[in-house]
Amino acid sequence: MSEPSLLLPQAITAIPAFLLWLSMALSIGISLAYACAHTITFLTQDIKWQTITAWTRSLLKWLLMGALGNLCLLAIPLAVNWLPFWKITPILSSLSILIPEIILVLTTILLAIRVWKGEKRMTPRAHLTTVWLLSLFVGLSLWIPVAVMAWMEYPQESWISFQDLSIVASHPWYIVFSALGILKFCLLITSSWVIGGGFLLIACLRNPCEKELAKRSAIIAISMVLIGGVLTLCIGDSTGYSIAGNQPMKMAAIQQLEKGQRKAPLVIAGPIQIPELLSRLATHSNNGFVPGMSDIINGEYTTANDTPAYSFYQKRTKASQAFYARRKDSTNISATWDMGKRYWGYLYLSCPEEGIPNTLPLFVAFRLMVGGGFLLLLFATIQIAGWIRTEIQERIWFKYAGTAIMPLALFCSLCGWYISLYGMHPWAITELLAVSSAISSLPLWVLGVEFLLVVGGCILWTIFIGKQLKSIIVPS
């Protein structure tokens, strides 16, 4: 498959996927702010908190509308560009995966309708409960998609089926409830609190309402940023440990580590290093061994289970032997097949270099993500000081710091997802399916038409939703 026909489908998919992720991240954050404001209103009956509750409810309404529109637009490239992927992974479209997701999405929609349309027919306590349930299910609606993406990174208990060469798992729960999937879901929720809190903070700084209302809204926003930021750092550490054990090539590529070592330092830039920190992050031990890219290709390290790792050529040989064993006897499953079915994806690769991702983008993205995270906490601290001491609020750098929190949180989260997905190269499903075999072979003119349709729809829908949000944040 040519380079344009490989990259363009990914780009067409990435644009609505990014907008869907952004609108859902903001929805998760603002739904929490709405629930908190509604709770304070319920407890105090304060008219000012009622204003803030109505304001956050209007924001949430249009953010969820934006997510729904982006989901519809994303369905086009997922169905058209990734048809081979869906054919080889029927387990992802099985009822055991689809039904829970459909239930979660429909429950979210019904709760949203109930919140906006049924307030007058419910008691205040029942309405408050419904608001908190909506906040919960807005996040839970992303559980299955995040779990599937985590499974694609680390397909635990999964292999190629002997009967039809599709990818199967020993049980769907290995997809839905994998340890990596749970970590990534928690990371999504906490980072969404930061993004949503930053968005609310921008709205507080831009909205020309009285200062007391802005201050009260900012209390919720800053609390979300700080709590979400600290939890994101903690969960991110656990996620990094999991990646180091189960996806060592990604960890080595992030650090541009050619040869493995013990007491490995974390390289900041050039000669600037933090001694032993990489070993601490990857193994939770200062003396831990972190394999490099050459160690992984040559199998010169031990896995997380303390067993010797296979080299690239050993995995490819096992896959080839399984392929020929099946072609020789397609009725009986042999031991040769069982040994090679887990490494079927190596049949798509011709040399070890194809299994190594481009390290420079990953190296830079990781450092931008970590550095941005610490800047985020600094800006949040400045905001706390500003809302406590009124005179600081008049300083121009106070407003810049507050306005920078959301784009900075968004940028850090985007870097994290970039590392997560691009670090899988060349795999669509690690060691089972290469990206080149997961994408439909379409003429360039078809891709061009699809690009105009999807991207044009994204632009128009984003402009429409943006105008609605702007009218709420900065009323005329």
Coordinates of C-alpha atoms in Angstrom, one line a residue:
M1 CA 0.0 0.0 0.0
S2 CA 1.4 3.4 -1.0
E3 CA 2.3 6.0 1.6
P4 CA -0.6 8.5 0.8
S5 CA -3.2 5.7 0.9
L6 CA -1.8 4.7 4.3
L7 CA -1.5 8.0 6.0
L8 CA -4.6 9.8 4.6
P9 CA -7.1 7.3 6.0
Q10 CA -5.4 7.7 9.4
A11 CA -5.6 11.5 9.2
I12 CA -9.3 11.4 8.2
T13 CA -10.0 9.2 11.2
A14 CA -7.9 11.2 13.6
I15 CA -9.6 14.6 13.0
P16 CA -13.2 13.6 14.1
A17 CA -11.6 11.3 16.8
F18 CA -9.7 14.2 18.2
L19 CA -12.8 16.4 18.3
L20 CA -14.9 13.6 19.9
W21 CA -12.2 13.1 22.5
L22 CA -12.1 16.9 23.2
S23 CA -15.8 17.3 23.5
M24 CA -16.1 14.2 25.7
A25 CA -13.2 15.4 27.9
L26 CA -14.8 18.8 28.4
S27 CA -18.2 17.1 29.0
I28 CA -16.7 14.9 31.7
G29 CA -15.1 17.9 33.4
I30 CA -18.1 20.2 33.1
S31 CA -20.6 17.5 34.2
L32 CA -18.6 17.2 37.4
A33 CA -18.6 21.0 37.8
Y34 CA -22.4 21.1 37.2
A35 CA -23.0 18.3 39.7
C36 CA -20.8 20.1 42.4
A37 CA -22.6 23.4 41.8
H38 CA -26.0 21.8 41.8
T39 CA -25.1 20.1 45.2
I40 CA -24.1 23.4 46.7
T41 CA -27.3 25.0 45.4
F42 CA -29.3 22.2 46.9
L43 CA -27.6 22.6 50.3
T44 CA -27.6 26.4 50.5
Q45 CA -30.4 27.6 48.3
D46 CA -28.1 30.5 47.4
I47 CA -29.4 32.4 44.3
K48 CA -25.8 33.0 43.1
W49 CA -25.0 29.3 43.2
Q50 CA -28.3 28.8 41.3
T51 CA -26.9 31.1 38.5
I52 CA -23.7 29.1 38.4
T53 CA -25.6 25.8 38.2
A54 CA -27.7 27.1 35.3
W55 CA -24.6 28.4 33.6
T56 CA -22.7 25.1 33.8
R57 CA -25.8 23.1 32.7
S58 CA -26.0 25.2 29.5
L59 CA -22.3 24.5 28.8
L60 CA -22.8 20.8 29.4
K61 CA -25.8 20.7 27.1
W62 CA -23.9 22.0 24.0
L63 CA -20.7 20.0 24.8
L64 CA -22.7 16.8 24.7
M65 CA -24.4 17.9 21.5
G66 CA -20.9 18.5 20.1
A67 CA -19.8 15.0 21.1
L68 CA -22.9 13.4 19.5
G69 CA -22.2 15.2 16.2
N70 CA -18.5 14.2 16.2
L71 CA -19.5 10.6 17.0
C72 CA -21.6 10.5 13.9
L73 CA -18.8 12.0 11.8
L74 CA -16.3 9.5 13.2
A75 CA -18.5 6.6 12.2
I76 CA -17.8 7.3 8.5
P77 CA -14.0 6.8 8.4
L78 CA -14.2 3.9 10.9
A79 CA -16.7 2.1 8.7
V80 CA -15.0 3.0 5.3
N81 CA -11.2 3.2 6.0
W82 CA -10.9 0.3 8.5
L83 CA -13.0 -2.4 7.0
P84 CA -10.2 -5.1 7.0
F85 CA -9.7 -4.3 10.7
W86 CA -13.3 -5.0 11.6
K87 CA -13.3 -8.2 9.4
I88 CA -10.3 -9.6 11.3
T89 CA -11.5 -8.6 14.7
P90 CA -15.1 -9.8 14.9
I91 CA -14.8 -10.0 18.7
L92 CA -15.0 -6.2 18.8
S93 CA -18.4 -6.2 17.1
S94 CA -19.7 -9.1 19.1
L95 CA -22.7 -8.7 21.4
S96 CA -20.6 -9.1 24.5
I97 CA -18.8 -5.9 23.6
L98 CA -21.5 -3.9 21.8
I99 CA -24.4 -4.5 24.3
P100 CA -22.6 -3.0 27.3
E101 CA -21.5 0.1 25.3
I102 CA -25.0 0.6 23.8
I103 CA -26.5 0.4 27.3
L104 CA -24.0 2.9 28.7
V105 CA -24.6 5.4 25.8
L106 CA -28.4 5.1 25.9
T107 CA -28.4 5.5 29.6
T108 CA -26.3 8.7 29.3
I109 CA -28.7 10.0 26.7
L110 CA -31.8 9.2 28.8
L111 CA -30.2 10.8 31.9
A112 CA -29.4 13.9 29.9
I113 CA -33.0 14.2 28.6
R114 CA -34.2 13.6 32.2
V115 CA -32.0 16.3 33.6
W116 CA -33.0 18.9 31.0
K117 CA -36.7 18.0 30.4
G118 CA -37.8 16.4 33.6
E119 CA -36.7 18.8 36.3
K120 CA -40.2 20.1 37.0
R121 CA -41.6 16.6 37.4
M122 CA -39.0 15.5 40.0
T123 CA -38.3 16.5 43.5
P124 CA -35.1 18.5 44.1
R125 CA -33.4 15.5 45.7
A126 CA -34.3 13.2 42.8
H127 CA -33.1 15.8 40.3
L128 CA -29.7 16.1 42.1
T129 CA -29.3 12.4 42.1
T130 CA -30.0 12.3 38.4
V131 CA -27.4 15.0 37.8
W132 CA -24.7 13.0 39.6
L133 CA -25.7 9.9 37.7
L134 CA -25.4 11.8 34.4
S135 CA -21.9 12.9 35.5
L136 CA -21.0 9.3 36.2
F137 CA -22.4 7.9 33.0
V138 CA -20.8 10.6 30.8
G139 CA -17.5 9.1 31.8
L140 CA -18.6 5.5 31.8
S141 CA -19.8 5.8 28.2
L142 CA -16.1 5.8 27.2
W143 CA -15.2 2.7 29.2
I144 CA -15.5 0.2 26.3
P145 CA -13.8 2.4 23.7
V146 CA -10.8 3.0 26.0
A147 CA -10.7 -0.6 27.0
V148 CA -10.6 -1.7 23.4
M149 CA -7.8 0.8 22.6
A150 CA -5.8 -0.6 25.6
W151 CA -6.4 -4.2 24.4
M152 CA -5.1 -3.2 21.0
E153 CA -1.9 -2.0 22.7
Y154 CA -1.6 -5.1 24.9
P155 CA -3.9 -7.9 23.6
Q156 CA -3.8 -10.1 26.7
E157 CA -5.0 -13.7 26.2
S158 CA -5.5 -13.1 22.5
W159 CA -4.3 -14.8 19.4
I160 CA -5.2 -15.7 15.7
S161 CA -8.0 -18.2 15.4
F162 CA -7.1 -21.5 13.6
Q163 CA -10.5 -21.7 11.9
D164 CA -10.8 -18.4 10.1
L165 CA -7.6 -16.4 11.0
S166 CA -9.5 -13.8 12.9
I167 CA -8.2 -12.3 16.1
V168 CA -9.9 -13.8 19.2
A169 CA -9.6 -13.5 23.0
S170 CA -10.1 -16.3 25.5
H171 CA -12.9 -14.2 27.0
P172 CA -14.3 -10.7 26.2
W173 CA -13.7 -9.7 29.8
Y174 CA -10.0 -9.7 29.0
I175 CA -10.8 -6.7 26.8
V176 CA -13.3 -5.0 29.0
F177 CA -11.5 -5.4 32.3
S178 CA -7.8 -5.5 31.5
A179 CA -5.5 -3.8 34.0
L180 CA -4.1 -1.4 31.3
G181 CA -7.7 -0.5 30.2
I182 CA -8.7 0.4 33.8
L183 CA -5.6 2.5 34.2
K184 CA -6.2 4.3 30.9
F185 CA -9.8 4.9 31.8
C186 CA -9.0 6.4 35.2
L187 CA -6.3 8.5 33.4
L188 CA -8.9 9.8 30.9
I189 CA -11.3 10.8 33.7
T190 CA -8.8 12.6 35.9
S191 CA -7.2 14.4 32.9
S192 CA -10.7 15.4 31.8
W193 CA -11.3 17.0 35.2
V194 CA -8.2 19.1 34.5
I195 CA -9.3 20.0 31.0
G196 CA -12.9 20.8 32.1
G197 CA -11.7 22.8 35.1
G198 CA -9.4 24.8 32.8
F199 CA -12.3 25.4 30.4
L200 CA -14.5 26.6 33.3
L201 CA -11.7 28.8 34.6
I202 CA -11.4 30.5 31.1
A203 CA -15.2 31.0 31.2
C204 CA -14.9 32.6 34.7
L205 CA -12.2 35.0 33.4
R206 CA -14.1 35.8 30.2
N207 CA -17.6 36.1 31.6
P208 CA -18.4 39.7 32.6
C209 CA -20.6 38.7 35.5
E210 CA -20.0 40.0 39.0
K211 CA -16.8 39.0 40.7
E212 CA -18.5 37.0 43.4
L213 CA -20.0 34.6 40.9
A214 CA -16.7 34.3 39.0
K215 CA -14.9 33.6 42.3
R216 CA -17.3 30.9 43.3
S217 CA -17.1 29.2 39.9
A218 CA -13.3 29.5 40.0
I219 CA -13.3 27.6 43.3
I220 CA -14.8 24.5 41.6
A221 CA -12.6 24.9 38.6
I222 CA -9.3 25.2 40.5
S223 CA -10.3 22.3 42.8
M224 CA -10.9 20.1 39.7
V225 CA -7.5 21.2 38.2
L226 CA -5.5 20.4 41.3
I227 CA -7.2 17.2 42.3
G228 CA -7.3 15.9 38.7
G229 CA -3.7 17.0 38.1
V230 CA -2.3 15.2 41.2
L231 CA -4.4 12.0 40.4
T232 CA -3.2 12.1 36.8
L233 CA 0.4 12.2 37.9
C234 CA -0.1 9.2 40.2
I235 CA -2.1 7.1 37.7
G236 CA 0.4 8.1 34.9
D237 CA 3.2 6.6 37.0
S238 CA 1.3 3.3 37.2
T239 CA 0.5 3.4 33.5
G240 CA 4.2 3.9 32.7
Y241 CA 5.1 1.0 34.9
S242 CA 2.6 -1.2 33.0
I243 CA 3.8 0.0 29.6
A244 CA 7.5 -0.7 30.6
G245 CA 6.6 -4.3 31.5
N246 CA 4.2 -5.1 28.6
Q247 CA 5.3 -2.8 25.8
P248 CA 9.1 -2.4 26.3
M249 CA 9.7 -1.2 22.7
K250 CA 7.4 1.8 23.4
M251 CA 9.3 2.7 26.6
A252 CA 12.7 2.3 24.8
A253 CA 11.6 4.5 21.9
I254 CA 10.3 7.2 24.3
Q255 CA 13.8 7.4 25.8
Q256 CA 15.7 6.7 22.5
L257 CA 17.4 3.9 24.5
E258 CA 19.4 1.9 22.1
K259 CA 21.1 -0.5 24.6
G260 CA 19.5 -1.5 27.9
Q261 CA 21.1 -0.7 31.2
R262 CA 20.6 -0.9 35.0
K263 CA 20.2 2.3 37.0
A264 CA 19.1 3.9 33.8
P265 CA 18.9 7.7 33.9
L266 CA 16.0 9.8 32.5
V267 CA 17.4 12.0 29.8
I268 CA 15.8 15.5 29.9
A269 CA 17.7 17.0 26.9
G270 CA 21.2 16.3 25.6
P271 CA 23.6 15.8 28.6
I272 CA 21.0 16.8 31.2
Q273 CA 19.9 13.6 33.0
I274 CA 18.3 12.6 36.3
P275 CA 20.2 9.6 37.6
E276 CA 18.4 6.3 38.0
L277 CA 15.0 7.8 37.4
L278 CA 14.1 5.8 34.3
S279 CA 14.8 2.6 36.1
R280 CA 12.6 3.8 39.0
L281 CA 9.7 4.7 36.7
A282 CA 10.0 1.6 34.5
T283 CA 10.6 -1.0 37.2
H284 CA 10.0 0.7 40.5
S285 CA 13.6 -0.1 41.5
N286 CA 16.6 2.1 41.2
N287 CA 18.7 -0.9 40.1
G288 CA 16.1 -2.2 37.6
F289 CA 17.1 -3.2 34.1
V290 CA 15.4 -1.2 31.2
P291 CA 15.9 -3.0 27.9
G292 CA 16.9 -0.9 24.9
M293 CA 15.6 -1.3 21.3
S294 CA 18.5 -3.6 20.2
D295 CA 17.9 -5.8 23.3
I296 CA 14.2 -6.1 22.3
I297 CA 15.0 -6.9 18.7
N298 CA 17.6 -9.5 19.7
G299 CA 15.7 -10.9 22.6
E300 CA 18.5 -10.0 25.1
Y301 CA 16.3 -9.4 28.2
T302 CA 13.8 -11.1 30.4
T303 CA 10.0 -10.3 30.3
A304 CA 7.9 -9.1 33.2
N305 CA 7.3 -12.8 34.0
D306 CA 11.1 -13.4 34.3
T307 CA 11.2 -15.5 31.2
P308 CA 13.7 -15.0 28.4
A309 CA 12.2 -12.8 25.6
Y310 CA 12.1 -13.9 22.0
S311 CA 14.0 -12.0 19.4
F312 CA 12.3 -10.5 16.3
Y313 CA 13.5 -13.4 14.1
Q314 CA 12.4 -16.0 16.6
K315 CA 8.9 -14.5 16.7
R316 CA 8.8 -14.3 12.9
T317 CA 10.0 -17.9 12.6
K318 CA 7.3 -19.1 15.0
A319 CA 4.6 -17.2 13.0
S320 CA 5.9 -18.7 9.7
Q321 CA 6.0 -22.2 11.1
A322 CA 2.4 -21.8 12.4
F323 CA 1.3 -20.5 8.9
Y324 CA 2.8 -23.5 7.1
A325 CA 1.5 -26.0 9.7
R326 CA -2.0 -24.7 9.1
R327 CA -1.6 -24.8 5.3
K328 CA -0.3 -28.4 5.6
D329 CA -3.2 -29.6 7.8
S330 CA -6.1 -27.2 8.1
T331 CA -8.2 -29.6 10.2
N332 CA -6.0 -30.4 13.3
I333 CA -4.4 -27.8 15.6
S334 CA -0.8 -28.7 16.1
A335 CA 1.7 -27.6 18.8
T336 CA 3.5 -25.6 16.2
W337 CA 0.4 -23.6 15.6
D338 CA -0.1 -23.0 19.3
M339 CA 3.5 -21.6 19.6
G340 CA 3.2 -19.2 16.7
K341 CA -0.4 -18.0 16.8
R342 CA 0.5 -15.2 19.3
Y343 CA 3.0 -13.7 16.9
W344 CA 1.1 -13.8 13.7
G345 CA 1.6 -10.1 13.0
Y346 CA 5.3 -10.7 12.3
L347 CA 4.4 -12.2 9.0
Y348 CA 3.6 -8.6 7.9
L349 CA 7.1 -7.4 8.7
S350 CA 10.2 -8.2 6.5
C351 CA 13.0 -6.8 8.7
P352 CA 13.6 -5.8 12.4
E353 CA 13.8 -2.1 11.5
E354 CA 10.1 -2.1 10.5
G355 CA 9.2 -3.0 14.1
I356 CA 10.9 0.1 15.6
P357 CA 8.8 3.3 15.7
N358 CA 10.3 6.7 14.9
T359 CA 11.8 7.7 18.2
L360 CA 12.2 11.5 17.9
P361 CA 8.5 12.4 18.0
L362 CA 8.0 10.1 21.0
F363 CA 11.0 11.4 22.8
V364 CA 9.9 15.0 22.3
A365 CA 6.2 14.4 23.1
F366 CA 7.0 12.7 26.4
R367 CA 9.1 15.6 27.6
L368 CA 6.6 18.1 26.5
M369 CA 3.9 16.2 28.3
V370 CA 5.8 15.9 31.6
G371 CA 7.0 19.5 31.5
G372 CA 3.6 20.8 30.6
G373 CA 2.1 18.9 33.6
F374 CA 4.4 20.6 36.1
L375 CA 3.7 24.0 34.4
L376 CA 0.0 23.2 34.8
L377 CA 0.3 22.7 38.6
L378 CA 2.3 26.0 38.8
F379 CA -0.4 27.9 37.0
A380 CA -3.1 26.4 39.2
T381 CA -1.2 27.5 42.3
I382 CA -1.0 31.0 40.8
Q383 CA -4.8 30.9 40.4
I384 CA -5.3 29.9 44.0
A385 CA -3.2 32.8 45.2
G386 CA -5.1 35.2 42.9
W387 CA -8.5 34.2 44.0
I388 CA -7.5 34.4 47.7
R389 CA -5.7 37.8 47.3
T390 CA -7.9 40.1 45.3
E391 CA -5.2 42.5 44.2
I392 CA -3.4 39.8 42.3
Q393 CA -6.5 39.4 40.0
E394 CA -5.7 42.7 38.4
R395 CA -2.3 41.5 37.2
I396 CA -2.1 40.6 33.6
W397 CA 0.0 37.5 34.2
F398 CA -2.8 36.2 36.5
K399 CA -5.2 36.1 33.6
Y400 CA -2.6 34.7 31.3
A401 CA -1.9 31.8 33.8
G402 CA -5.6 31.1 34.1
T403 CA -6.3 31.2 30.4
A404 CA -3.3 28.9 29.7
I405 CA -4.5 26.0 31.9
M406 CA -7.0 24.5 29.6
P407 CA -4.9 24.6 26.4
L408 CA -1.9 23.3 28.4
A409 CA -3.9 20.5 29.9
L410 CA -5.3 19.7 26.5
F411 CA -1.8 19.7 25.0
C412 CA -0.4 17.4 27.7
S413 CA -3.3 14.9 27.3
L414 CA -2.9 15.0 23.5
C415 CA 0.8 14.2 23.9
G416 CA -0.1 11.3 26.1
W417 CA -2.6 9.8 23.6
Y418 CA -0.1 10.4 20.8
I419 CA 2.6 8.4 22.7
S420 CA 0.1 5.7 23.4
L421 CA -1.1 5.3 19.8
Y422 CA 2.0 6.2 17.7
G423 CA 4.2 4.2 20.0
M424 CA 2.4 1.1 18.8
H425 CA 4.0 1.4 15.4
P426 CA 3.8 -0.6 13.2
W427 CA 0.9 -2.4 14.9
A428 CA -2.8 -1.9 14.8
I429 CA -3.0 -4.7 17.3
T430 CA 0.4 -5.4 18.9
E431 CA 2.1 -8.4 17.4
L432 CA -1.1 -9.6 15.7
L433 CA -2.1 -7.1 13.1
A434 CA 0.0 -4.4 11.2
V435 CA -1.5 -1.1 10.4
S436 CA -0.8 -1.6 6.7
S437 CA -3.1 -4.7 6.7
A438 CA -5.9 -3.0 8.8
I439 CA -6.6 -0.1 6.4
S440 CA -8.8 -0.4 3.4
S441 CA -7.2 -0.1 -0.1
L442 CA -9.1 2.9 -1.5
P443 CA -8.4 5.0 -4.6
L444 CA -7.1 8.5 -3.8
W445 CA -10.1 10.2 -5.3
V446 CA -12.4 8.3 -2.9
L447 CA -10.2 9.3 0.0
G448 CA -10.3 12.9 -1.2
V449 CA -14.1 13.0 -1.3
E450 CA -14.2 11.4 2.1
F451 CA -11.7 13.9 3.4
L452 CA -13.8 16.9 2.2
L453 CA -17.0 15.3 3.6
V454 CA -15.7 14.4 7.0
V455 CA -13.4 17.4 7.6
G456 CA -15.9 19.8 6.2
G457 CA -18.6 18.4 8.5
C458 CA -16.2 18.7 11.5
I459 CA -15.4 22.3 10.7
L460 CA -19.1 23.3 10.3
W461 CA -20.2 21.4 13.4
T462 CA -17.3 22.9 15.4
I463 CA -18.2 26.4 14.3
F464 CA -21.9 25.9 15.3
I465 CA -21.1 24.4 18.7
G466 CA -18.4 27.1 19.3
K467 CA -20.9 29.9 18.7
Q468 CA -23.3 28.3 21.2
L469 CA -20.6 28.0 23.8
K470 CA -19.3 31.5 23.2
S471 CA -22.8 32.9 23.6
I472 CA -22.9 31.3 27.1
I473 CA -19.4 32.2 28.1
V474 CA -19.5 35.8 26.9
P475 CA -23.2 36.8 26.7
S476 CA -24.2 39.8 24.7

